[in-house]
PDB file of C-alpha atoms in Angstrom:
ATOM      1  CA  UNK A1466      26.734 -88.463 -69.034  1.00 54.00           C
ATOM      2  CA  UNK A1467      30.656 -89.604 -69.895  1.00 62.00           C
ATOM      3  CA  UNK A1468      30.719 -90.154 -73.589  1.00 65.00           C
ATOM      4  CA  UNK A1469      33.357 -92.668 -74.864  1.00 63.00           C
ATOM      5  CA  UNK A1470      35.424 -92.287 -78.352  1.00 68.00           C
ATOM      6  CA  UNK A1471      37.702 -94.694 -80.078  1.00 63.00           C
ATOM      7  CA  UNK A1472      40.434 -94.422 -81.953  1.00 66.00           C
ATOM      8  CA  UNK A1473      43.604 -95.927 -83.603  1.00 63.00           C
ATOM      9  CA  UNK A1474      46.339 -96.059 -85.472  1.00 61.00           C
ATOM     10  CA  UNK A1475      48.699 -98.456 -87.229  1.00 60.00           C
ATOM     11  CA  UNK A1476      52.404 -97.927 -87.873  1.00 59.00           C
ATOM     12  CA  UNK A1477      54.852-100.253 -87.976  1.00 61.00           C
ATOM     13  CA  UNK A1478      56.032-102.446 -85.583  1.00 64.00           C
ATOM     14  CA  UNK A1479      53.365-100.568 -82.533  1.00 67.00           C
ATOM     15  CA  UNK A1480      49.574-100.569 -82.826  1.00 65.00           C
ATOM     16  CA  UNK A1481      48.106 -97.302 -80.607  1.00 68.00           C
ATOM     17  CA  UNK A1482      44.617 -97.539 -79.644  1.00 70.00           C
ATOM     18  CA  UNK A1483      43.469 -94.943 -77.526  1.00 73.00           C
ATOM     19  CA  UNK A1484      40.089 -94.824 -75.490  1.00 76.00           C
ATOM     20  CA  UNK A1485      38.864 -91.889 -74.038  1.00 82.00           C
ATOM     21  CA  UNK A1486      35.642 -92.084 -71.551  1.00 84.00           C
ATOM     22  CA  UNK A1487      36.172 -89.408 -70.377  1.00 85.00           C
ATOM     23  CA  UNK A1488      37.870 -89.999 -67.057  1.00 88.00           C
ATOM     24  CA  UNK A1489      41.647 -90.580 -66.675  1.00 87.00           C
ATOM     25  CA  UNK A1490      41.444 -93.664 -64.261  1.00 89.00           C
ATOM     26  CA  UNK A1491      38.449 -94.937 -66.606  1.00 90.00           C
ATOM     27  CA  UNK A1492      40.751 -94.548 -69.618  1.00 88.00           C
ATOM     28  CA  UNK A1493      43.720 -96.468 -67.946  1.00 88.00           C
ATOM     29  CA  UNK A1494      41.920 -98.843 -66.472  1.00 91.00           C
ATOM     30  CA  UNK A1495      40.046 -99.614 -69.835  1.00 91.00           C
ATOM     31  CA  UNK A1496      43.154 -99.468 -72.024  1.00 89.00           C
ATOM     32  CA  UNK A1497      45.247-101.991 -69.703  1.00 89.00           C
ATOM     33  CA  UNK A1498      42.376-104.234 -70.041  1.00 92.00           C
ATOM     34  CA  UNK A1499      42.152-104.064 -73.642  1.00 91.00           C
ATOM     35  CA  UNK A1500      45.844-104.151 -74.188  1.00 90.00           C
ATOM     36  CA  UNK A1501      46.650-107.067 -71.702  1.00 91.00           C
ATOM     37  CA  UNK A1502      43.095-108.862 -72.616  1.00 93.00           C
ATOM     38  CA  UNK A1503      44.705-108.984 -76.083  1.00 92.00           C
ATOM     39  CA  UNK A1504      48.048-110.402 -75.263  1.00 93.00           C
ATOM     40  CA  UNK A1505      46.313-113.478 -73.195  1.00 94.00           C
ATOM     41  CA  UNK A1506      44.072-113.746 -76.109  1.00 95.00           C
ATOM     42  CA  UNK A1507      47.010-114.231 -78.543  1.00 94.00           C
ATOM     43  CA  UNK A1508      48.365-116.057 -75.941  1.00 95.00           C
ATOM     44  CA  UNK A1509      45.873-118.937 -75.742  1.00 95.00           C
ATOM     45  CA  UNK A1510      45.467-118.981 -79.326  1.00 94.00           C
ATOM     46  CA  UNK A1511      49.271-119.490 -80.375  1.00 95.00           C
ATOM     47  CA  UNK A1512      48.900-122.064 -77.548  1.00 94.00           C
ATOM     48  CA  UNK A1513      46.031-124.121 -79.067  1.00 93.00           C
ATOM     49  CA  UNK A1514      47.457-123.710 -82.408  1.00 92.00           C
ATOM     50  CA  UNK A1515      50.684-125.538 -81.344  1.00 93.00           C
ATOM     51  CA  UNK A1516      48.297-128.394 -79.540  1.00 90.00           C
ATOM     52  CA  UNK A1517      46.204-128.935 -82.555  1.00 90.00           C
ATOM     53  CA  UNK A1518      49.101-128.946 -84.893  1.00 90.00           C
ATOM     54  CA  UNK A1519      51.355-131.224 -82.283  1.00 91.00           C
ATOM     55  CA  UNK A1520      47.543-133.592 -82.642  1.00 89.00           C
ATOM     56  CA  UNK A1521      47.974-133.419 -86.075  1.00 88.00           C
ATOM     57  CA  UNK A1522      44.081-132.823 -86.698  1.00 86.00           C
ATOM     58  CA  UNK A1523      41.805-130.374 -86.028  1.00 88.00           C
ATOM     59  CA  UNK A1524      38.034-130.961 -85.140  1.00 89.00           C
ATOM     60  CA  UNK A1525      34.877-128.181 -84.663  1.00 92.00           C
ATOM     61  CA  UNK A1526      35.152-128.950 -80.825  1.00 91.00           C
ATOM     62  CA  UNK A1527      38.852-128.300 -80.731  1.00 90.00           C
ATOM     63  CA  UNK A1528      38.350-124.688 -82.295  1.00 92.00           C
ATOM     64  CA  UNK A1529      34.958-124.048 -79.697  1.00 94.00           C
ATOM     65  CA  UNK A1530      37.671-124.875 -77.032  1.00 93.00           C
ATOM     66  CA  UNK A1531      40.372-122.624 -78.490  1.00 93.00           C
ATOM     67  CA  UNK A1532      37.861-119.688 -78.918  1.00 94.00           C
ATOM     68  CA  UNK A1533      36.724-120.235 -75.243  1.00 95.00           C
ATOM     69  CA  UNK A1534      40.156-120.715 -73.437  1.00 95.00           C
ATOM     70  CA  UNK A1535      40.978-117.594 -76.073  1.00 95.00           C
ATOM     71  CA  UNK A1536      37.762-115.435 -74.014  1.00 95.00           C
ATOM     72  CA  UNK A1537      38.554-117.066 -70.869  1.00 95.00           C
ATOM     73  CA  UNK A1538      42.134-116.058 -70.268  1.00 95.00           C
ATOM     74  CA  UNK A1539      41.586-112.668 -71.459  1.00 95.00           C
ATOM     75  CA  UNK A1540      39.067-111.345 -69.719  1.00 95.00           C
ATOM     76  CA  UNK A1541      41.142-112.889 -66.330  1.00 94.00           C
ATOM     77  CA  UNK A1542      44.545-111.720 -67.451  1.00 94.00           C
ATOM     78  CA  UNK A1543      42.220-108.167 -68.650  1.00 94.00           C
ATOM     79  CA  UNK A1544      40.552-107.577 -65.618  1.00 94.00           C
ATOM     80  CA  UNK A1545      43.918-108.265 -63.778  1.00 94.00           C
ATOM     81  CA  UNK A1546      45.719-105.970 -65.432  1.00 93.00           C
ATOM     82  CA  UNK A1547      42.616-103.301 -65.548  1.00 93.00           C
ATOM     83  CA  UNK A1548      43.066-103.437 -61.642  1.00 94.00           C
ATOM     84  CA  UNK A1549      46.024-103.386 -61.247  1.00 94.00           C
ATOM     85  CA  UNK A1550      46.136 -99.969 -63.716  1.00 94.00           C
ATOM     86  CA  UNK A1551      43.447 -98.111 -61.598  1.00 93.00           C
ATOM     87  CA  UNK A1552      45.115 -99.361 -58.471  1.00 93.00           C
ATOM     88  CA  UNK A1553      48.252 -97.798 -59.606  1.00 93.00           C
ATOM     89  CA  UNK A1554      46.568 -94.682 -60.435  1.00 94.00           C
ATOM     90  CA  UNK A1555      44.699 -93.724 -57.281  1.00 94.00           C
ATOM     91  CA  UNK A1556      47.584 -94.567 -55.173  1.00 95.00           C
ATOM     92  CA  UNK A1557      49.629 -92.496 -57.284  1.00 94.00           C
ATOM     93  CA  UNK A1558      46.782 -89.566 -57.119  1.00 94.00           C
ATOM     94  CA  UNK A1559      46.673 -90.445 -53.454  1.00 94.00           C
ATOM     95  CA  UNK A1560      50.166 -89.771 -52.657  1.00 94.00           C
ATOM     96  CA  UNK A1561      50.950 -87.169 -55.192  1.00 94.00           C
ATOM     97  CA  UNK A1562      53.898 -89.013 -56.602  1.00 93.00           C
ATOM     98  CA  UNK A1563      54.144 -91.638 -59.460  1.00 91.00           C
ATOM     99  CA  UNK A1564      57.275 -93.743 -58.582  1.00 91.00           C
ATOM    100  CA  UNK A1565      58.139 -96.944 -57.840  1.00 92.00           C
ATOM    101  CA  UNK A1566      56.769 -96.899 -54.457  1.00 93.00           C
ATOM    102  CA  UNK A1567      53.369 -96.432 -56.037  1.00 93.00           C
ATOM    103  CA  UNK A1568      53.664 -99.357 -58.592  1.00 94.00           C
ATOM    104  CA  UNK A1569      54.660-101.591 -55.561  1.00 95.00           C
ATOM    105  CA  UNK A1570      51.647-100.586 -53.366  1.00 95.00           C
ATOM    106  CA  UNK A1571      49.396-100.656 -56.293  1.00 94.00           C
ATOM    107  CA  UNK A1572      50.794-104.224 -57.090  1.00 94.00           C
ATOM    108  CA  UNK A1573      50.338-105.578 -53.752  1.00 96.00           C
ATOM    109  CA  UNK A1574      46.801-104.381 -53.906  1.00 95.00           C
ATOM    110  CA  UNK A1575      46.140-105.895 -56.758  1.00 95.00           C
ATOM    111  CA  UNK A1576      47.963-109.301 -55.962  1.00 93.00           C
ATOM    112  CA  UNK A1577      45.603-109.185 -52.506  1.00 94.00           C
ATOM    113  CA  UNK A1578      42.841-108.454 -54.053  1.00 93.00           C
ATOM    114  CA  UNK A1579      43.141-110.778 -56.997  1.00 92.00           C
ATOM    115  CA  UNK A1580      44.059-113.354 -54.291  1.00 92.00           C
ATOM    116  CA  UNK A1581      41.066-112.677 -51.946  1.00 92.00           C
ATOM    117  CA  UNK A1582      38.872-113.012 -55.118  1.00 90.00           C
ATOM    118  CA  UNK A1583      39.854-116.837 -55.625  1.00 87.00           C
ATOM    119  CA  UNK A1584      40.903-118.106 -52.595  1.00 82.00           C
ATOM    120  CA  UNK A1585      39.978-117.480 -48.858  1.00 74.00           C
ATOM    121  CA  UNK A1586      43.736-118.929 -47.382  1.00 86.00           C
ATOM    122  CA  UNK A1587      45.299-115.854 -45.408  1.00 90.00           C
ATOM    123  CA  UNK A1588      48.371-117.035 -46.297  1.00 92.00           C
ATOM    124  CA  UNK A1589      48.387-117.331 -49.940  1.00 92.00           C
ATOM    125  CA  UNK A1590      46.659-113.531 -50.302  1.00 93.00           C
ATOM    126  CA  UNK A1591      49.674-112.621 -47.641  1.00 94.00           C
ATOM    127  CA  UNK A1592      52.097-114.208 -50.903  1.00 94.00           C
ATOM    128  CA  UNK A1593      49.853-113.038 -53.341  1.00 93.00           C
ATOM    129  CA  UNK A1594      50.254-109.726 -52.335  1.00 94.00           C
ATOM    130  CA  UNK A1595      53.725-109.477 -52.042  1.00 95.00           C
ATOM    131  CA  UNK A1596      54.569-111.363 -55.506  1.00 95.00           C
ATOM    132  CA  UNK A1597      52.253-108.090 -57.030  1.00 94.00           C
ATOM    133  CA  UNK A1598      54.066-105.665 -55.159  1.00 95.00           C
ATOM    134  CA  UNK A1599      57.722-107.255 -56.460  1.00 95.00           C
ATOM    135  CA  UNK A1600      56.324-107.872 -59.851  1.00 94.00           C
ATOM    136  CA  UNK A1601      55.233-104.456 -60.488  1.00 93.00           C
ATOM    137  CA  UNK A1602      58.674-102.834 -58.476  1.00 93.00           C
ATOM    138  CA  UNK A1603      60.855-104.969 -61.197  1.00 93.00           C
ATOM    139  CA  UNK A1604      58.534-103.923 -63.949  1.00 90.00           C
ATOM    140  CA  UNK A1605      58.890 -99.993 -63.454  1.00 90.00           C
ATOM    141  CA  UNK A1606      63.179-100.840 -62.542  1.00 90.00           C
ATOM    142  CA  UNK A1607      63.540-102.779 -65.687  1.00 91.00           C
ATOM    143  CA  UNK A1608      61.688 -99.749 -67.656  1.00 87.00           C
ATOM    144  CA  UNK A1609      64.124 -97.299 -65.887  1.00 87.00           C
ATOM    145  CA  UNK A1610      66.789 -99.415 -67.114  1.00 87.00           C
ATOM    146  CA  UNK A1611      65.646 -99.189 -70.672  1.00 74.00           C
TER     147      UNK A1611
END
């Protein structure tokens, strides 16, 4: 039976947490959830806080609504970026190689898949998929750049 562990640490300007389940695609999958999940979280809440302050008031129902568009986009943004992670990873493990070629495939998986998941039009998961594929290609160029 996997047994998972948690840790972190906090040093200035980066926050590390590390999960360890005891699987390598587990791990990556769950720490690009967590990590993205957050972001969209802090996303949605800067968000609401710029709507309620814009208002000028702020009610009980406005903060349920925050706290549930705060959920809401982070378990979606979460579980894309979870996917996309462990799609990465087996076509990397697949092909033996972690390069760009593997981010794009993985992307495009993920963009199909996410696609597929929300909408049945052929066409859009065709778009879908290739929007992932040059999303995650620019990502891993821009971090070669840097």
């Amino acid at each position: 039976m996997p047994t998972s562990r948690f840790a972190g640490s906090l040093s200035t300007p980066k926050l590390d947490v590390a999960v360890d389940m005891g699987n390598p695609f587990l791990n990556r999958t769950v720490d690009g959830f967590l990590k993205i999940g957050t972001v969209a979280a802090a996303r949605a809440a800067a968000e609401e806080a710029f709507h309620m302050v814009n208002k000028g008031k702020v009610s009980r129902h406005d903060l349920e609504h925050s706290l549930k568009k705060m959920c809401k986009e982070g378990a979606y943004y979460g579980t894309v970026a979870g996917v996309y992670v462990g799609m990465e990873y087996g076509v990397s493990k697949i092909r033996g190689v972690n390069d760009w070629k593997s981010k794009m495939i993985g992307g495009a998986l993920t963009g199909a898949l996410v696609s597929a998941a929300t909408n049945g039009n052929r066409e859009k998961l065709v778009i879908d998929a290739i929007t992932g594929g040059a999303i995650a290609t620019a990502v891993d160029v821009l971090n070669c750049l840097t």
